[in-house]
Amino acid sequence: MTPLPPSLAAAQTARAFAAALAEYACQVTAAHGVQVWVAEGAGRLEPLAQEGRGLGLSDGALARRAMDDGAVLENGMLEEGMLVCLPFGSSSQGGGVLEFVGASSEGVAQLSALVPLLTLALEGVQAREARRGRGRVAETVEALVRRLAGSLDLAEVLTRTAQSAAQALGFSRAFVALFSEFGEGGARTGDVFSHGFDETFTGGVGVGPVSLETLIRRGEAIRFERARDADSPMAQGLLELNPEAAVIAPLSARGQPLGVLYVDSRRPGATATDDDARLVLALAEQASLAIDNARLYGIETRKREAAEALREAGAALAGSLHLGDTLARVMERAMSLFRADAAAIYEAQPDGRTLSIRSAVGLPSEYVLRVRAKMGAGVTGRAAQRREPVAAHDLANANSGGGSRYTRQLLAQNRYPYKGVLGLPLITRAGVFGTLTLYWETPLPLDDDDLALAGVFAAQASLAVENARLYEEELRREREAAVLLNVGRVLGESQDDAALAGAVRLTTLALNAGRGLIALTDDAGEVLRCATFNLYPPTPEELASLKAQLGRGPRPLPRRACLPVAGSGLIVPLGDEAHPLGFLYADDPSPEAPGDHVLQLVRSVADQMAQTLIRVRLLSALEREEARYRQLAEGAHDLILSADAGGTVTYANPAASRLLEPLTGPLVGERLLSLPTPATRDALRAAWDAARTRLSGGRAEIQIGPYRLEVRLSAVEAGPGETHSGVLLVARDLSELQTLADEITRRGQALEAATSRQSELRTYLSLFTQAQEEERKRISRELHDDTAQVLTASGRRVARLARELSGEQRERADDILADLNAALDSVRRFARNLRPSVLDDLGLLPALEWLAGQAQTPTRLEVGGHDRRLNAATELTIFRLAQEALNNVDKHAGAGSAAIRVIFEEDGVNVVISDDGQGFTPQQAEARAQAGHLGLTGLRERVALAGGELNVDSGPGQGTVLRFSLPG
């Protein structure tokens, strides 16, 4: 008998024995391929080694038949085509089968003689495996360790563990799943890493309390065999997987449950032995160590990545100082860092009770518009109130409720689109800015480390928001300072209508309002001037209504107190209660009331306007007074001299120059005390000293040349840079008093004569106008009653004649009839223009309505007060004024529209005619009058003749407003 090779006797494991045997058998039999099958527990054959090729022809069925029928086989072997199976040992005692492909019969016969030795050798190897306590378990664990190769990739570890478990048991499928939820009543896994399954797992795997007790509490594996456990609860639990046999083992490390390892086979008749259970437990134990290491590595890696992400997030958030950009970057980084599906930043409202969404990413538009979180309610409200992160793993099942009514409605209707919600407070030095709220469509996928990271991120975001708010606050202050400077500059340079319009425009834009108005009042509170921006000039009643809303400071106005169309507004007085200057008004179509910041800004603007107006008014008053005093000094007959503290003359009015310079030469620069004759110098010196020491000043009579002068000296306060006061001298030539009296009498007579002539001229103009109107009335009636009647009769005659004619003669008659009708229309129109009958028959308002319809420019008529008939002269005057004004609009204004507003009052009537045309300056109006266009001048004269007043308000590009009031 040929001895076995030493490698077979030295093999330490059945697998090593099988590998050596396959190599030896392949050499001896010169086979294409050799496969060694070894019987495992319950007589199951497993292929442990292969050598050569062509083994695809074998499916294991011939080897199992050879093992089962080994005792009765002819020649001790089983042949089928190119396949030959040589059994050795028995299935019950751990034998095996040599399967050949294309082997020589001599080699097979030679190995057949060695079957007893092979049986003994295999039994010895298996015995050694059993004694060492390793066997298949140790080999499988070693194979798993080799396959993992120290990998720290959790997904790779889980996948390879599933593959190793399935291959070690010869089963077709396996999976590894880690717990995501764990409790007394059961557990549920997260992602499942599988091998051999046709479909991907979704939703995880649930573990019931009984199985959890066996797996986790006792640390045992669960074996399932359909033939034995078909009616058990385990069979119901595994119904979806439908295994023939399965083994489930727990995964745990350092006393903490990690998950489960599941292996099954769907091969009919498959079983799961105790050895299989022990093998899977050993694999699970080794895999748990690898999983725990991978998880620890993953945690450390996540910490490093989180630190790097936080560093990158901090750098990104610090890259912008604009609040809008900063909030967008906060949400973008948060969604990327925590893998959220949506994010929103809620801002605390001034009332301190609600939070509204300032910015959002991924949220539905309706949600953004309708949600207003209540402080202390829901995840967002509690995070803001507690100033700490608040998380809901599954909002619908957390019983934490919604922070807004809309959220609660969605939850009640089971339509809330998110499950996991995390609220992170954004806290600045000024208090709680709001919250950063993250949303997940799945349950909250964050662990404690992630939540701690979220808290650090919220602190970074809060710092970025604080910096952005400080920066924008500084920008806001700069803009407000610029607005105050510009308003002060505009009003400081001028206070005309254009300057007021510019100031109200700057203010309205700074307040982010839609419209604005500045009204200046007199000491009695009556509005003198009004400038608007994006707003038609309001009526006196509207101005009075606004003025009634004034208080001590800025105040918001409800919609009912604003001008028409506005949704909200504000008003602030200019000046104080003792010295009111007017008021500032602004409104907007939005119904949202102005906030504290806007009210503070408008207060500053109003104070700046008031200071500028007061300063300009004081300077203007001072200039007027200086001009008036200079005019008085220049035009005075008295001699006026001023001298500095040294007595040098610094100013001499024309009267002094005319009288004294022929005697003394130029007065400026002369010594004042040296001007009198020696005999009167002491008197002037005494008056000088008295003026420097007494409030009443000094008086004296002095002689300068032939002139006897009565002088009065008074001290003048020192100017800037001067230490001593000067002296003002007023002298009167006593010889000129009579001459002055005669001059006064002469000028008084001339003034009286001029006044008389002006009165006569106005009387003449009044009579002339009356006569002109009478003549117009007479001509209009004659045209209507005479000429029009003649033309009408002629037309009827020609019409009758045309009916009697035919052909070319009828056509000529029709042409004559058309000419007569045109002439009749012209005569009637001319008569109406001379004196419209509607004025005499129906009154002023129908006449004005007719006039508005006749104008080339679209014109509307507005009536205020209780309308009534006025006396005929007043109605005629108003009609002619409106007619002339509309003619001027049609000819010169280039307007798109015009308006006639008639306001009836108890003691008279006010008429306002306005247009939106090109307007004009006073210089342009004067130039037109000099060129012969006397429309505006004629209007003034007509109003003056009727005892009324006319005001004209116009500017380039601002249209024209004519206001005149007449008694009646």
GROMACS .gro file of N, CA and C in nm, residues 332-418:
model
  261
  332GLU      N    1  -2.765   7.741   0.476
  332GLU     CA    2  -2.696   7.653   0.381
  332GLU      C    3  -2.597   7.562   0.453
  333ARG      N    4  -2.516   7.618   0.543
  333ARG     CA    5  -2.417   7.538   0.616
  333ARG      C    6  -2.485   7.438   0.710
  334ALA      N    7  -2.590   7.482   0.776
  334ALA     CA    8  -2.660   7.392   0.869
  334ALA      C    9  -2.720   7.273   0.795
  335MET      N   10  -2.783   7.298   0.680
  335MET     CA   11  -2.843   7.188   0.603
  335MET      C   12  -2.735   7.093   0.553
  336SER      N   13  -2.620   7.146   0.510
  336SER     CA   14  -2.513   7.060   0.463
  336SER      C   15  -2.450   6.981   0.577
  337LEU      N   16  -2.428   7.046   0.692
  337LEU     CA   17  -2.360   6.982   0.804
  337LEU      C   18  -2.446   6.874   0.868
  338PHE      N   19  -2.576   6.898   0.880
  338PHE     CA   20  -2.664   6.804   0.951
  338PHE      C   21  -2.758   6.729   0.856
  339ARG      N   22  -2.736   6.745   0.724
  339ARG     CA   23  -2.812   6.672   0.622
  339ARG      C   24  -2.962   6.692   0.640
  340ALA      N   25  -3.001   6.815   0.667
  340ALA     CA   26  -3.143   6.847   0.685
  340ALA      C   27  -3.210   6.868   0.549
  341ASP      N   28  -3.340   6.848   0.545
  341ASP     CA   29  -3.417   6.867   0.422
  341ASP      C   30  -3.465   7.010   0.405
  342ALA      N   31  -3.477   7.085   0.511
  342ALA     CA   32  -3.524   7.224   0.503
  342ALA      C   33  -3.474   7.299   0.626
  343ALA      N   34  -3.472   7.430   0.614
  343ALA     CA   35  -3.426   7.512   0.726
  343ALA      C   36  -3.498   7.646   0.721
  344ALA      N   37  -3.515   7.705   0.838
  344ALA     CA   38  -3.579   7.837   0.847
  344ALA      C   39  -3.519   7.913   0.964
  345ILE      N   40  -3.510   8.043   0.948
  345ILE     CA   41  -3.466   8.129   1.058
  345ILE      C   42  -3.586   8.213   1.100
  346TYR      N   43  -3.628   8.193   1.224
  346TYR     CA   44  -3.738   8.268   1.282
  346TYR      C   45  -3.680   8.388   1.357
  347GLU      N   46  -3.741   8.505   1.337
  347GLU     CA   47  -3.695   8.626   1.405
  347GLU      C   48  -3.799   8.667   1.510
  348ALA      N   49  -3.750   8.696   1.629
  348ALA     CA   50  -3.840   8.741   1.736
  348ALA      C   51  -3.898   8.877   1.701
  349GLN      N   52  -4.029   8.891   1.720
  349GLN     CA   53  -4.097   9.016   1.688
  349GLN      C   54  -4.087   9.114   1.805
  350PRO      N   55  -4.108   9.244   1.779
  350PRO     CA   56  -4.095   9.343   1.887
  350PRO      C   57  -4.189   9.317   2.005
  351ASP      N   58  -4.303   9.250   1.979
  351ASP     CA   59  -4.396   9.227   2.091
  351ASP      C   60  -4.343   9.124   2.191
  352GLY      N   61  -4.234   9.052   2.154
  352GLY     CA   62  -4.174   8.955   2.246
  352GLY      C   63  -4.255   8.829   2.264
  353ARG      N   64  -4.365   8.813   2.190
  353ARG     CA   65  -4.452   8.696   2.208
  353ARG      C   66  -4.453   8.603   2.087
  354THR      N   67  -4.410   8.651   1.973
  354THR     CA   68  -4.417   8.570   1.852
  354THR      C   69  -4.284   8.575   1.777
  355LEU      N   70  -4.269   8.474   1.689
  355LEU     CA   71  -4.154   8.468   1.600
  355LEU      C   72  -4.208   8.442   1.459
  356SER      N   73  -4.156   8.514   1.362
  356SER     CA   74  -4.197   8.494   1.224
  356SER      C   75  -4.075   8.457   1.141
  357ILE      N   76  -4.101   8.386   1.031
  357ILE     CA   77  -3.992   8.338   0.946
  357ILE      C   78  -3.930   8.455   0.871
  358ARG      N   79  -3.802   8.477   0.897
  358ARG     CA   80  -3.727   8.583   0.828
  358ARG      C   81  -3.670   8.532   0.696
  359SER      N   82  -3.624   8.407   0.693
  359SER     CA   83  -3.565   8.349   0.573
  359SER      C   84  -3.581   8.198   0.582
  360ALA      N   85  -3.596   8.132   0.466
  360ALA     CA   86  -3.619   7.987   0.467
  360ALA      C   87  -3.563   7.925   0.341
  361VAL      N   88  -3.528   7.796   0.351
  361VAL     CA   89  -3.481   7.716   0.238
  361VAL      C   90  -3.552   7.581   0.244
  362GLY      N   91  -3.617   7.544   0.134
  362GLY     CA   92  -3.680   7.413   0.126
  362GLY      C   93  -3.819   7.405   0.183
  363LEU      N   94  -3.869   7.508   0.250
  363LEU     CA   95  -4.003   7.504   0.307
  363LEU      C   96  -4.107   7.546   0.202
  364PRO      N   97  -4.228   7.489   0.207
  364PRO     CA   98  -4.333   7.534   0.114
  364PRO      C   99  -4.366   7.682   0.136
  365SER      N  100  -4.402   7.750   0.026
  365SER     CA  101  -4.429   7.893   0.033
  365SER      C  102  -4.545   7.922   0.128
  366GLU      N  103  -4.650   7.841   0.123
  366GLU     CA  104  -4.765   7.863   0.212
  366GLU      C  105  -4.724   7.850   0.358
  367TYR      N  106  -4.637   7.756   0.386
  367TYR     CA  107  -4.589   7.737   0.524
  367TYR      C  108  -4.514   7.863   0.571
  368VAL      N  109  -4.428   7.916   0.484
  368VAL     CA  110  -4.350   8.034   0.520
  368VAL      C  111  -4.441   8.153   0.547
  369LEU      N  112  -4.547   8.168   0.466
  369LEU     CA  113  -4.635   8.283   0.478
  369LEU      C  114  -4.727   8.273   0.599
  370ARG      N  115  -4.769   8.153   0.636
  370ARG     CA  116  -4.873   8.140   0.737
  370ARG      C  117  -4.822   8.110   0.877
  371VAL      N  118  -4.698   8.063   0.889
  371VAL     CA  119  -4.650   8.022   1.021
  371VAL      C  120  -4.599   8.142   1.100
  372ARG      N  121  -4.649   8.157   1.220
  372ARG     CA  122  -4.596   8.252   1.319
  372ARG      C  123  -4.589   8.176   1.451
  373ALA      N  124  -4.465   8.144   1.491
  373ALA     CA  125  -4.445   8.063   1.611
  373ALA      C  126  -4.469   8.146   1.736
  374LYS      N  127  -4.528   8.082   1.835
  374LYS     CA  128  -4.555   8.148   1.961
  374LYS      C  129  -4.442   8.117   2.059
  375MET      N  130  -4.394   8.221   2.127
  375MET     CA  131  -4.283   8.204   2.221
  375MET      C  132  -4.323   8.103   2.330
  376GLY      N  133  -4.238   8.001   2.346
  376GLY     CA  134  -4.262   7.900   2.448
  376GLY      C  135  -4.345   7.783   2.400
  377ALA      N  136  -4.394   7.785   2.274
  377ALA     CA  137  -4.478   7.677   2.222
  377ALA      C  138  -4.406   7.612   2.105
  378GLY      N  139  -4.419   7.479   2.096
  378GLY     CA  140  -4.356   7.409   1.987
  378GLY      C  141  -4.204   7.406   2.002
  379VAL      N  142  -4.139   7.340   1.907
  379VAL     CA  143  -3.992   7.328   1.912
  379VAL      C  144  -3.927   7.464   1.899
  380THR      N  145  -3.972   7.544   1.802
  380THR     CA  146  -3.911   7.675   1.779
  380THR      C  147  -3.933   7.768   1.898
  381GLY      N  148  -4.057   7.776   1.946
  381GLY     CA  149  -4.087   7.867   2.057
  381GLY      C  150  -4.016   7.829   2.184
  382ARG      N  151  -4.005   7.697   2.214
  382ARG     CA  152  -3.937   7.655   2.336
  382ARG      C  153  -3.787   7.680   2.327
  383ALA      N  154  -3.729   7.659   2.209
  383ALA     CA  155  -3.585   7.686   2.193
  383ALA      C  156  -3.555   7.834   2.216
  384ALA      N  157  -3.642   7.923   2.167
  384ALA     CA  158  -3.620   8.066   2.188
  384ALA      C  159  -3.639   8.105   2.334
  385GLN      N  160  -3.741   8.048   2.399
  385GLN     CA  161  -3.767   8.086   2.538
  385GLN      C  162  -3.663   8.028   2.633
  386ARG      N  163  -3.624   7.902   2.613
  386ARG     CA  164  -3.529   7.838   2.703
  386ARG      C  165  -3.384   7.875   2.672
  387ARG      N  166  -3.360   7.928   2.552
  387ARG     CA  167  -3.224   7.962   2.509
  387ARG      C  168  -3.134   7.840   2.504
  388GLU      N  169  -3.189   7.727   2.460
  388GLU     CA  170  -3.112   7.604   2.447
  388GLU      C  171  -3.176   7.523   2.336
  389PRO      N  172  -3.096   7.430   2.272
  389PRO     CA  173  -3.154   7.350   2.164
  389PRO      C  174  -3.269   7.264   2.212
  390VAL      N  175  -3.370   7.251   2.126
  390VAL     CA  176  -3.486   7.165   2.153
  390VAL      C  177  -3.507   7.079   2.030
  391ALA      N  178  -3.517   6.946   2.052
  391ALA     CA  179  -3.529   6.852   1.941
  391ALA      C  180  -3.655   6.769   1.956
  392ALA      N  181  -3.714   6.735   1.843
  392ALA     CA  182  -3.827   6.641   1.838
  392ALA      C  183  -3.790   6.534   1.736
  393HIS      N  184  -3.774   6.406   1.783
  393HIS     CA  185  -3.735   6.298   1.692
  393HIS      C  186  -3.844   6.269   1.591
  394ASP      N  187  -3.968   6.271   1.633
  394ASP     CA  188  -4.081   6.254   1.542
  394ASP      C  189  -4.192   6.344   1.593
  395LEU      N  190  -4.208   6.459   1.530
  395LEU     CA  191  -4.296   6.563   1.584
  395LEU      C  192  -4.440   6.513   1.595
  396ALA      N  193  -4.482   6.431   1.500
  396ALA     CA  194  -4.621   6.385   1.503
  396ALA      C  195  -4.649   6.294   1.622
  397ASN      N  196  -4.545   6.225   1.671
  397ASN     CA  197  -4.563   6.131   1.782
  397ASN      C  198  -4.499   6.179   1.911
  398ALA      N  199  -4.444   6.300   1.911
  398ALA     CA  200  -4.371   6.347   2.029
  398ALA      C  201  -4.461   6.419   2.128
  399ASN      N  202  -4.586   6.448   2.088
  399ASN     CA  203  -4.681   6.520   2.175
  399ASN      C  204  -4.626   6.655   2.221
  400SER      N  205  -4.539   6.712   2.135
  400SER     CA  206  -4.485   6.843   2.170
  400SER      C  207  -4.566   6.956   2.108
  401GLY      N  208  -4.660   6.921   2.017
  401GLY     CA  209  -4.747   7.022   1.961
  401GLY      C  210  -4.674   7.111   1.862
  402GLY      N  211  -4.749   7.200   1.800
  402GLY     CA  212  -4.691   7.294   1.705
  402GLY      C  213  -4.680   7.432   1.767
  403GLY      N  214  -4.586   7.509   1.715
  403GLY     CA  215  -4.566   7.644   1.768
  403GLY      C  216  -4.661   7.746   1.710
  404SER      N  217  -4.737   7.709   1.606
  404SER     CA  218  -4.831   7.801   1.545
  404SER      C  219  -4.961   7.728   1.516
  405ARG      N  220  -5.065   7.805   1.493
  405ARG     CA  221  -5.196   7.746   1.466
  405ARG      C  222  -5.192   7.665   1.336
  406TYR      N  223  -5.123   7.715   1.236
  406TYR     CA  224  -5.115   7.644   1.109
  406TYR      C  225  -5.044   7.510   1.126
  407THR      N  226  -4.935   7.506   1.204
  407THR     CA  227  -4.864   7.380   1.228
  407THR      C  228  -4.954   7.281   1.299
  408ARG      N  229  -5.029   7.327   1.398
  408ARG     CA  230  -5.119   7.236   1.469
  408ARG      C  231  -5.229   7.183   1.377
  409GLN      N  232  -5.277   7.265   1.284
  409GLN     CA  233  -5.376   7.216   1.188
  409GLN      C  234  -5.317   7.106   1.101
  410LEU      N  235  -5.195   7.126   1.052
  410LEU     CA  236  -5.132   7.023   0.969
  410LEU      C  237  -5.111   6.894   1.048
  411LEU      N  238  -5.069   6.906   1.173
  411LEU     CA  239  -5.048   6.786   1.255
  411LEU      C  240  -5.180   6.714   1.280
  412ALA      N  241  -5.286   6.790   1.307
  412ALA     CA  242  -5.415   6.728   1.333
  412ALA      C  243  -5.469   6.657   1.208
  413GLN      N  244  -5.438   6.711   1.089
  413GLN     CA  245  -5.483   6.650   0.964
  413GLN      C  246  -5.384   6.548   0.909
  414ASN      N  247  -5.276   6.522   0.986
  414ASN     CA  248  -5.172   6.427   0.945
  414ASN      C  249  -5.111   6.468   0.811
  415ARG      N  250  -5.098   6.597   0.789
  415ARG     CA  251  -5.040   6.650   0.664
  415ARG      C  252  -4.909   6.725   0.688
  416TYR      N  253  -4.857   6.717   0.811
  416TYR     CA  254  -4.732   6.787   0.838
  416TYR      C  255  -4.618   6.716   0.763
  417PRO      N  256  -4.541   6.789   0.681
  417PRO     CA  257  -4.447   6.720   0.589
  417PRO      C  258  -4.318   6.673   0.653
  418TYR      N  259  -4.295   6.703   0.781
  418TYR     CA  260  -4.166   6.670   0.841
  418TYR      C  261  -4.188   6.589   0.969
   0.00000   0.00000   0.00000
